[in-house]
JSON list of C-alpha atoms in Angstrom, two decimals:
[
{"chain": "A", "resi": 15, "resn": "MET", "atom": "CA", "xyz": [39.71, 23.56, 132.19]},
{"chain": "A", "resi": 16, "resn": "ALA", "atom": "CA", "xyz": [41.28, 20.30, 131.10]},
{"chain": "A", "resi": 17, "resn": "GLY", "atom": "CA", "xyz": [45.06, 19.86, 131.55]},
{"chain": "A", "resi": 18, "resn": "GLY", "atom": "CA", "xyz": [45.68, 19.87, 127.79]},
{"chain": "A", "resi": 19, "resn": "ASN", "atom": "CA", "xyz": [43.85, 23.17, 127.28]},
{"chain": "A", "resi": 20, "resn": "LYS", "atom": "CA", "xyz": [45.72, 24.78, 130.18]},
{"chain": "A", "resi": 21, "resn": "SER", "atom": "CA", "xyz": [49.04, 23.66, 128.68]},
{"chain": "A", "resi": 22, "resn": "PHE", "atom": "CA", "xyz": [48.00, 25.01, 125.30]},
{"chain": "A", "resi": 23, "resn": "LEU", "atom": "CA", "xyz": [47.13, 28.43, 126.80]},
{"chain": "A", "resi": 24, "resn": "ILE", "atom": "CA", "xyz": [50.45, 28.58, 128.66]},
{"chain": "A", "resi": 25, "resn": "PHE", "atom": "CA", "xyz": [52.26, 27.66, 125.44]},
{"chain": "A", "resi": 26, "resn": "MET", "atom": "CA", "xyz": [50.37, 30.34, 123.45]},
{"chain": "A", "resi": 27, "resn": "PHE", "atom": "CA", "xyz": [51.12, 32.97, 126.13]},
{"chain": "A", "resi": 28, "resn": "PHE", "atom": "CA", "xyz": [54.82, 31.99, 125.96]},
{"chain": "A", "resi": 29, "resn": "ILE", "atom": "CA", "xyz": [54.87, 32.32, 122.15]},
{"chain": "A", "resi": 30, "resn": "PHE", "atom": "CA", "xyz": [53.01, 35.67, 122.32]},
{"chain": "A", "resi": 31, "resn": "SER", "atom": "CA", "xyz": [55.51, 36.92, 124.93]},
{"chain": "A", "resi": 32, "resn": "LEU", "atom": "CA", "xyz": [58.45, 35.98, 122.73]},
{"chain": "A", "resi": 33, "resn": "THR", "atom": "CA", "xyz": [57.03, 37.61, 119.61]},
{"chain": "A", "resi": 34, "resn": "THR", "atom": "CA", "xyz": [56.07, 40.75, 121.55]},
{"chain": "A", "resi": 35, "resn": "ALA", "atom": "CA", "xyz": [59.57, 41.02, 123.02]},
{"chain": "A", "resi": 36, "resn": "TYR", "atom": "CA", "xyz": [61.16, 40.74, 119.59]},
{"chain": "A", "resi": 37, "resn": "ALA", "atom": "CA", "xyz": [58.66, 43.10, 117.98]},
{"chain": "A", "resi": 38, "resn": "GLU", "atom": "CA", "xyz": [59.70, 45.86, 120.40]},
{"chain": "A", "resi": 39, "resn": "VAL", "atom": "CA", "xyz": [63.34, 45.81, 119.21]},
{"chain": "A", "resi": 40, "resn": "SER", "atom": "CA", "xyz": [63.92, 48.52, 116.63]},
{"chain": "A", "resi": 41, "resn": "ILE", "atom": "CA", "xyz": [66.39, 47.54, 113.92]},
{"chain": "A", "resi": 42, "resn": "LYS", "atom": "CA", "xyz": [68.00, 50.25, 111.76]},
{"chain": "A", "resi": 43, "resn": "GLU", "atom": "CA", "xyz": [68.82, 48.58, 108.45]},
{"chain": "A", "resi": 44, "resn": "PRO", "atom": "CA", "xyz": [71.72, 49.91, 106.36]},
{"chain": "A", "resi": 45, "resn": "ASN", "atom": "CA", "xyz": [70.54, 52.20, 103.56]},
{"chain": "A", "resi": 46, "resn": "VAL", "atom": "CA", "xyz": [73.62, 52.11, 101.32]},
{"chain": "A", "resi": 47, "resn": "ALA", "atom": "CA", "xyz": [75.09, 48.61, 101.79]},
{"chain": "A", "resi": 48, "resn": "GLY", "atom": "CA", "xyz": [75.99, 47.32, 98.36]},
{"chain": "A", "resi": 49, "resn": "ALA", "atom": "CA", "xyz": [76.29, 50.86, 96.96]},
{"chain": "A", "resi": 50, "resn": "PHE", "atom": "CA", "xyz": [78.82, 52.87, 99.01]},
{"chain": "A", "resi": 51, "resn": "TYR", "atom": "CA", "xyz": [80.41, 49.73, 100.45]},
{"chain": "A", "resi": 52, "resn": "PRO", "atom": "CA", "xyz": [80.01, 45.99, 99.83]},
{"chain": "A", "resi": 53, "resn": "GLY", "atom": "CA", "xyz": [76.84, 44.41, 101.17]},
{"chain": "A", "resi": 54, "resn": "ASP", "atom": "CA", "xyz": [78.50, 40.98, 101.31]},
{"chain": "A", "resi": 55, "resn": "PRO", "atom": "CA", "xyz": [80.10, 40.40, 104.77]},
{"chain": "A", "resi": 56, "resn": "ARG", "atom": "CA", "xyz": [83.14, 38.55, 103.42]},
{"chain": "A", "resi": 57, "resn": "GLU", "atom": "CA", "xyz": [83.85, 41.15, 100.74]},
{"chain": "A", "resi": 58, "resn": "LEU", "atom": "CA", "xyz": [83.37, 44.01, 103.22]},
{"chain": "A", "resi": 59, "resn": "SER", "atom": "CA", "xyz": [85.67, 42.37, 105.79]},
{"chain": "A", "resi": 60, "resn": "GLU", "atom": "CA", "xyz": [88.38, 41.88, 103.18]},
{"chain": "A", "resi": 61, "resn": "MET", "atom": "CA", "xyz": [88.08, 45.50, 102.05]},
{"chain": "A", "resi": 62, "resn": "ILE", "atom": "CA", "xyz": [88.32, 46.85, 105.63]},
{"chain": "A", "resi": 63, "resn": "ASP", "atom": "CA", "xyz": [91.21, 44.51, 106.47]},
{"chain": "A", "resi": 64, "resn": "GLY", "atom": "CA", "xyz": [93.05, 45.81, 103.39]},
{"chain": "A", "resi": 65, "resn": "PHE", "atom": "CA", "xyz": [92.51, 49.44, 104.42]},
{"chain": "A", "resi": 66, "resn": "MET", "atom": "CA", "xyz": [93.68, 48.71, 107.97]},
{"chain": "A", "resi": 67, "resn": "ALA", "atom": "CA", "xyz": [96.77, 46.81, 106.76]},
{"chain": "A", "resi": 68, "resn": "GLY", "atom": "CA", "xyz": [97.73, 49.76, 104.57]},
{"chain": "A", "resi": 69, "resn": "ALA", "atom": "CA", "xyz": [97.21, 52.39, 107.29]},
{"chain": "A", "resi": 70, "resn": "HIS", "atom": "CA", "xyz": [100.36, 53.59, 109.06]},
{"chain": "A", "resi": 71, "resn": "PRO", "atom": "CA", "xyz": [99.45, 56.73, 111.03]},
{"chain": "A", "resi": 72, "resn": "GLU", "atom": "CA", "xyz": [102.01, 58.79, 112.91]},
{"chain": "A", "resi": 73, "resn": "PRO", "atom": "CA", "xyz": [101.97, 57.83, 116.61]},
{"chain": "A", "resi": 74, "resn": "MET", "atom": "CA", "xyz": [100.10, 60.31, 118.81]},
{"chain": "A", "resi": 75, "resn": "LYS", "atom": "CA", "xyz": [100.66, 61.32, 122.41]},
{"chain": "A", "resi": 76, "resn": "GLY", "atom": "CA", "xyz": [97.69, 61.24, 124.74]},
{"chain": "A", "resi": 77, "resn": "LYS", "atom": "CA", "xyz": [94.24, 59.74, 124.37]},
{"chain": "A", "resi": 78, "resn": "VAL", "atom": "CA", "xyz": [92.15, 60.25, 121.23]},
{"chain": "A", "resi": 79, "resn": "PHE", "atom": "CA", "xyz": [88.82, 61.78, 122.28]},
{"chain": "A", "resi": 80, "resn": "CYS", "atom": "CA", "xyz": [87.23, 62.27, 118.88]},
{"chain": "A", "resi": 81, "resn": "LEU", "atom": "CA", "xyz": [87.79, 61.25, 115.27]},
{"chain": "A", "resi": 82, "resn": "ILE", "atom": "CA", "xyz": [86.46, 63.29, 112.37]},
{"chain": "A", "resi": 83, "resn": "LEU", "atom": "CA", "xyz": [86.65, 61.03, 109.33]},
{"chain": "A", "resi": 84, "resn": "PRO", "atom": "CA", "xyz": [85.51, 61.32, 105.72]},
{"chain": "A", "resi": 85, "resn": "HIS", "atom": "CA", "xyz": [82.03, 60.22, 104.77]},
{"chain": "A", "resi": 86, "resn": "ALA", "atom": "CA", "xyz": [82.01, 58.83, 101.25]},
{"chain": "A", "resi": 87, "resn": "GLY", "atom": "CA", "xyz": [82.03, 55.52, 99.46]},
{"chain": "A", "resi": 88, "resn": "TYR", "atom": "CA", "xyz": [84.64, 53.23, 101.02]},
{"chain": "A", "resi": 89, "resn": "GLY", "atom": "CA", "xyz": [86.62, 53.13, 97.78]},
{"chain": "A", "resi": 90, "resn": "PHE", "atom": "CA", "xyz": [87.20, 56.87, 98.16]},
{"chain": "A", "resi": 91, "resn": "SER", "atom": "CA", "xyz": [87.30, 57.39, 101.94]},
{"chain": "A", "resi": 92, "resn": "GLY", "atom": "CA", "xyz": [88.34, 53.99, 103.29]},
{"chain": "A", "resi": 93, "resn": "PRO", "atom": "CA", "xyz": [92.13, 54.46, 103.26]},
{"chain": "A", "resi": 94, "resn": "THR", "atom": "CA", "xyz": [91.86, 57.85, 105.01]},
{"chain": "A", "resi": 95, "resn": "ALA", "atom": "CA", "xyz": [89.32, 56.61, 107.57]},
{"chain": "A", "resi": 96, "resn": "ALA", "atom": "CA", "xyz": [91.56, 53.61, 108.33]},
{"chain": "A", "resi": 97, "resn": "LEU", "atom": "CA", "xyz": [94.33, 55.98, 109.47]},
{"chain": "A", "resi": 98, "resn": "GLY", "atom": "CA", "xyz": [92.04, 57.31, 112.20]},
{"chain": "A", "resi": 99, "resn": "TYR", "atom": "CA", "xyz": [90.62, 53.93, 113.14]},
{"chain": "A", "resi": 100, "resn": "LYS", "atom": "CA", "xyz": [94.12, 52.49, 113.42]},
{"chain": "A", "resi": 101, "resn": "LEU", "atom": "CA", "xyz": [94.90, 55.10, 116.12]},
{"chain": "A", "resi": 102, "resn": "ILE", "atom": "CA", "xyz": [92.08, 53.77, 118.34]},
{"chain": "A", "resi": 103, "resn": "LYS", "atom": "CA", "xyz": [92.10, 50.11, 117.26]},
{"chain": "A", "resi": 104, "resn": "ASP", "atom": "CA", "xyz": [92.84, 48.69, 120.72]},
{"chain": "A", "resi": 105, "resn": "ALA", "atom": "CA", "xyz": [91.33, 51.48, 122.84]},
{"chain": "A", "resi": 106, "resn": "PRO", "atom": "CA", "xyz": [88.55, 50.49, 125.27]},
{"chain": "A", "resi": 107, "resn": "TYR", "atom": "CA", "xyz": [85.75, 52.85, 124.19]},
{"chain": "A", "resi": 108, "resn": "LYS", "atom": "CA", "xyz": [82.29, 52.13, 125.63]},
{"chain": "A", "resi": 109, "resn": "THR", "atom": "CA", "xyz": [80.24, 54.29, 123.26]},
{"chain": "A", "resi": 110, "resn": "VAL", "atom": "CA", "xyz": [80.83, 55.44, 119.71]},
{"chain": "A", "resi": 111, "resn": "VAL", "atom": "CA", "xyz": [78.75, 58.23, 118.15]},
{"chain": "A", "resi": 112, "resn": "VAL", "atom": "CA", "xyz": [78.43, 58.16, 114.38]},
{"chain": "A", "resi": 113, "resn": "ILE", "atom": "CA", "xyz": [77.22, 61.37, 112.77]},
{"chain": "A", "resi": 114, "resn": "GLY", "atom": "CA", "xyz": [76.26, 61.06, 109.14]},
{"chain": "A", "resi": 115, "resn": "THR", "atom": "CA", "xyz": [74.01, 62.54, 106.54]},
{"chain": "A", "resi": 116, "resn": "SER", "atom": "CA", "xyz": [70.63, 61.26, 105.42]},
{"chain": "A", "resi": 117, "resn": "HIS", "atom": "CA", "xyz": [70.91, 60.01, 101.86]},
{"chain": "A", "resi": 118, "resn": "TYR", "atom": "CA", "xyz": [67.24, 59.31, 101.21]},
{"chain": "A", "resi": 119, "resn": "TYR", "atom": "CA", "xyz": [65.06, 61.16, 103.75]},
{"chain": "A", "resi": 120, "resn": "PRO", "atom": "CA", "xyz": [65.28, 64.98, 103.76]},
{"chain": "A", "resi": 121, "resn": "PHE", "atom": "CA", "xyz": [64.42, 66.64, 107.08]},
{"chain": "A", "resi": 122, "resn": "ALA", "atom": "CA", "xyz": [65.50, 69.56, 109.23]},
{"chain": "A", "resi": 123, "resn": "GLY", "atom": "CA", "xyz": [67.44, 68.90, 112.43]},
{"chain": "A", "resi": 124, "resn": "ALA", "atom": "CA", "xyz": [68.87, 65.63, 113.60]},
{"chain": "A", "resi": 125, "resn": "SER", "atom": "CA", "xyz": [67.59, 62.08, 113.89]},
{"chain": "A", "resi": 126, "resn": "ILE", "atom": "CA", "xyz": [68.74, 59.76, 116.66]},
{"chain": "A", "resi": 127, "resn": "TYR", "atom": "CA", "xyz": [68.08, 56.05, 116.90]},
{"chain": "A", "resi": 128, "resn": "ALA", "atom": "CA", "xyz": [67.46, 55.95, 120.64]},
{"chain": "A", "resi": 129, "resn": "SER", "atom": "CA", "xyz": [67.43, 52.17, 121.13]},
{"chain": "A", "resi": 130, "resn": "GLY", "atom": "CA", "xyz": [67.54, 48.88, 119.33]},
{"chain": "A", "resi": 131, "resn": "ILE", "atom": "CA", "xyz": [70.04, 47.51, 116.84]},
{"chain": "A", "resi": 132, "resn": "PHE", "atom": "CA", "xyz": [72.05, 49.27, 114.14]},
{"chain": "A", "resi": 133, "resn": "ASN", "atom": "CA", "xyz": [72.40, 46.54, 111.54]},
{"chain": "A", "resi": 134, "resn": "THR", "atom": "CA", "xyz": [75.44, 46.23, 109.24]},
{"chain": "A", "resi": 135, "resn": "PRO", "atom": "CA", "xyz": [76.54, 43.58, 106.75]},
{"chain": "A", "resi": 136, "resn": "LEU", "atom": "CA", "xyz": [78.97, 42.44, 109.49]},
{"chain": "A", "resi": 137, "resn": "GLY", "atom": "CA", "xyz": [76.25, 42.05, 112.13]},
{"chain": "A", "resi": 138, "resn": "GLY", "atom": "CA", "xyz": [74.13, 44.10, 114.47]},
{"chain": "A", "resi": 139, "resn": "ILE", "atom": "CA", "xyz": [75.45, 46.66, 116.94]},
{"chain": "A", "resi": 140, "resn": "GLU", "atom": "CA", "xyz": [73.37, 47.39, 120.03]},
{"chain": "A", "resi": 141, "resn": "ILE", "atom": "CA", "xyz": [72.54, 51.07, 120.45]},
{"chain": "A", "resi": 142, "resn": "ASP", "atom": "CA", "xyz": [73.54, 52.49, 123.84]},
{"chain": "A", "resi": 143, "resn": "SER", "atom": "CA", "xyz": [70.05, 53.56, 124.93]},
{"chain": "A", "resi": 144, "resn": "GLU", "atom": "CA", "xyz": [71.31, 54.89, 128.26]},
{"chain": "A", "resi": 145, "resn": "PHE", "atom": "CA", "xyz": [73.60, 57.27, 126.37]},
{"chain": "A", "resi": 146, "resn": "THR", "atom": "CA", "xyz": [70.91, 58.36, 123.89]},
{"chain": "A", "resi": 147, "resn": "GLU", "atom": "CA", "xyz": [68.54, 59.30, 126.73]}
]
């Protein structure tokens, strides 16, 4: 095999390896961005910053183990959710579990994204696959 052909095959194997690696990553796209909350990153950041600036929760003793927050459009639930988030703002949590409803796909039981990326208008969040196992 001539040197040029061997280089071409190595290059093609490298490209195939890259595309295969990326194809294996599961990305959960947001279903309601632009409807229940802004889909534009700048607008969403400003909205969240406003909720957080207006949140003044009563100080709590001890460590917060769990937050149960409202699940609705941010215009309705954002100020209330910000009170809870403000309590844990600087806490060093490794894993966060978000439990929500399915808005478009009816099914019985629960669905878990076991690995990959949970995409948001503010960027992707890696799913803790060790935890989901």
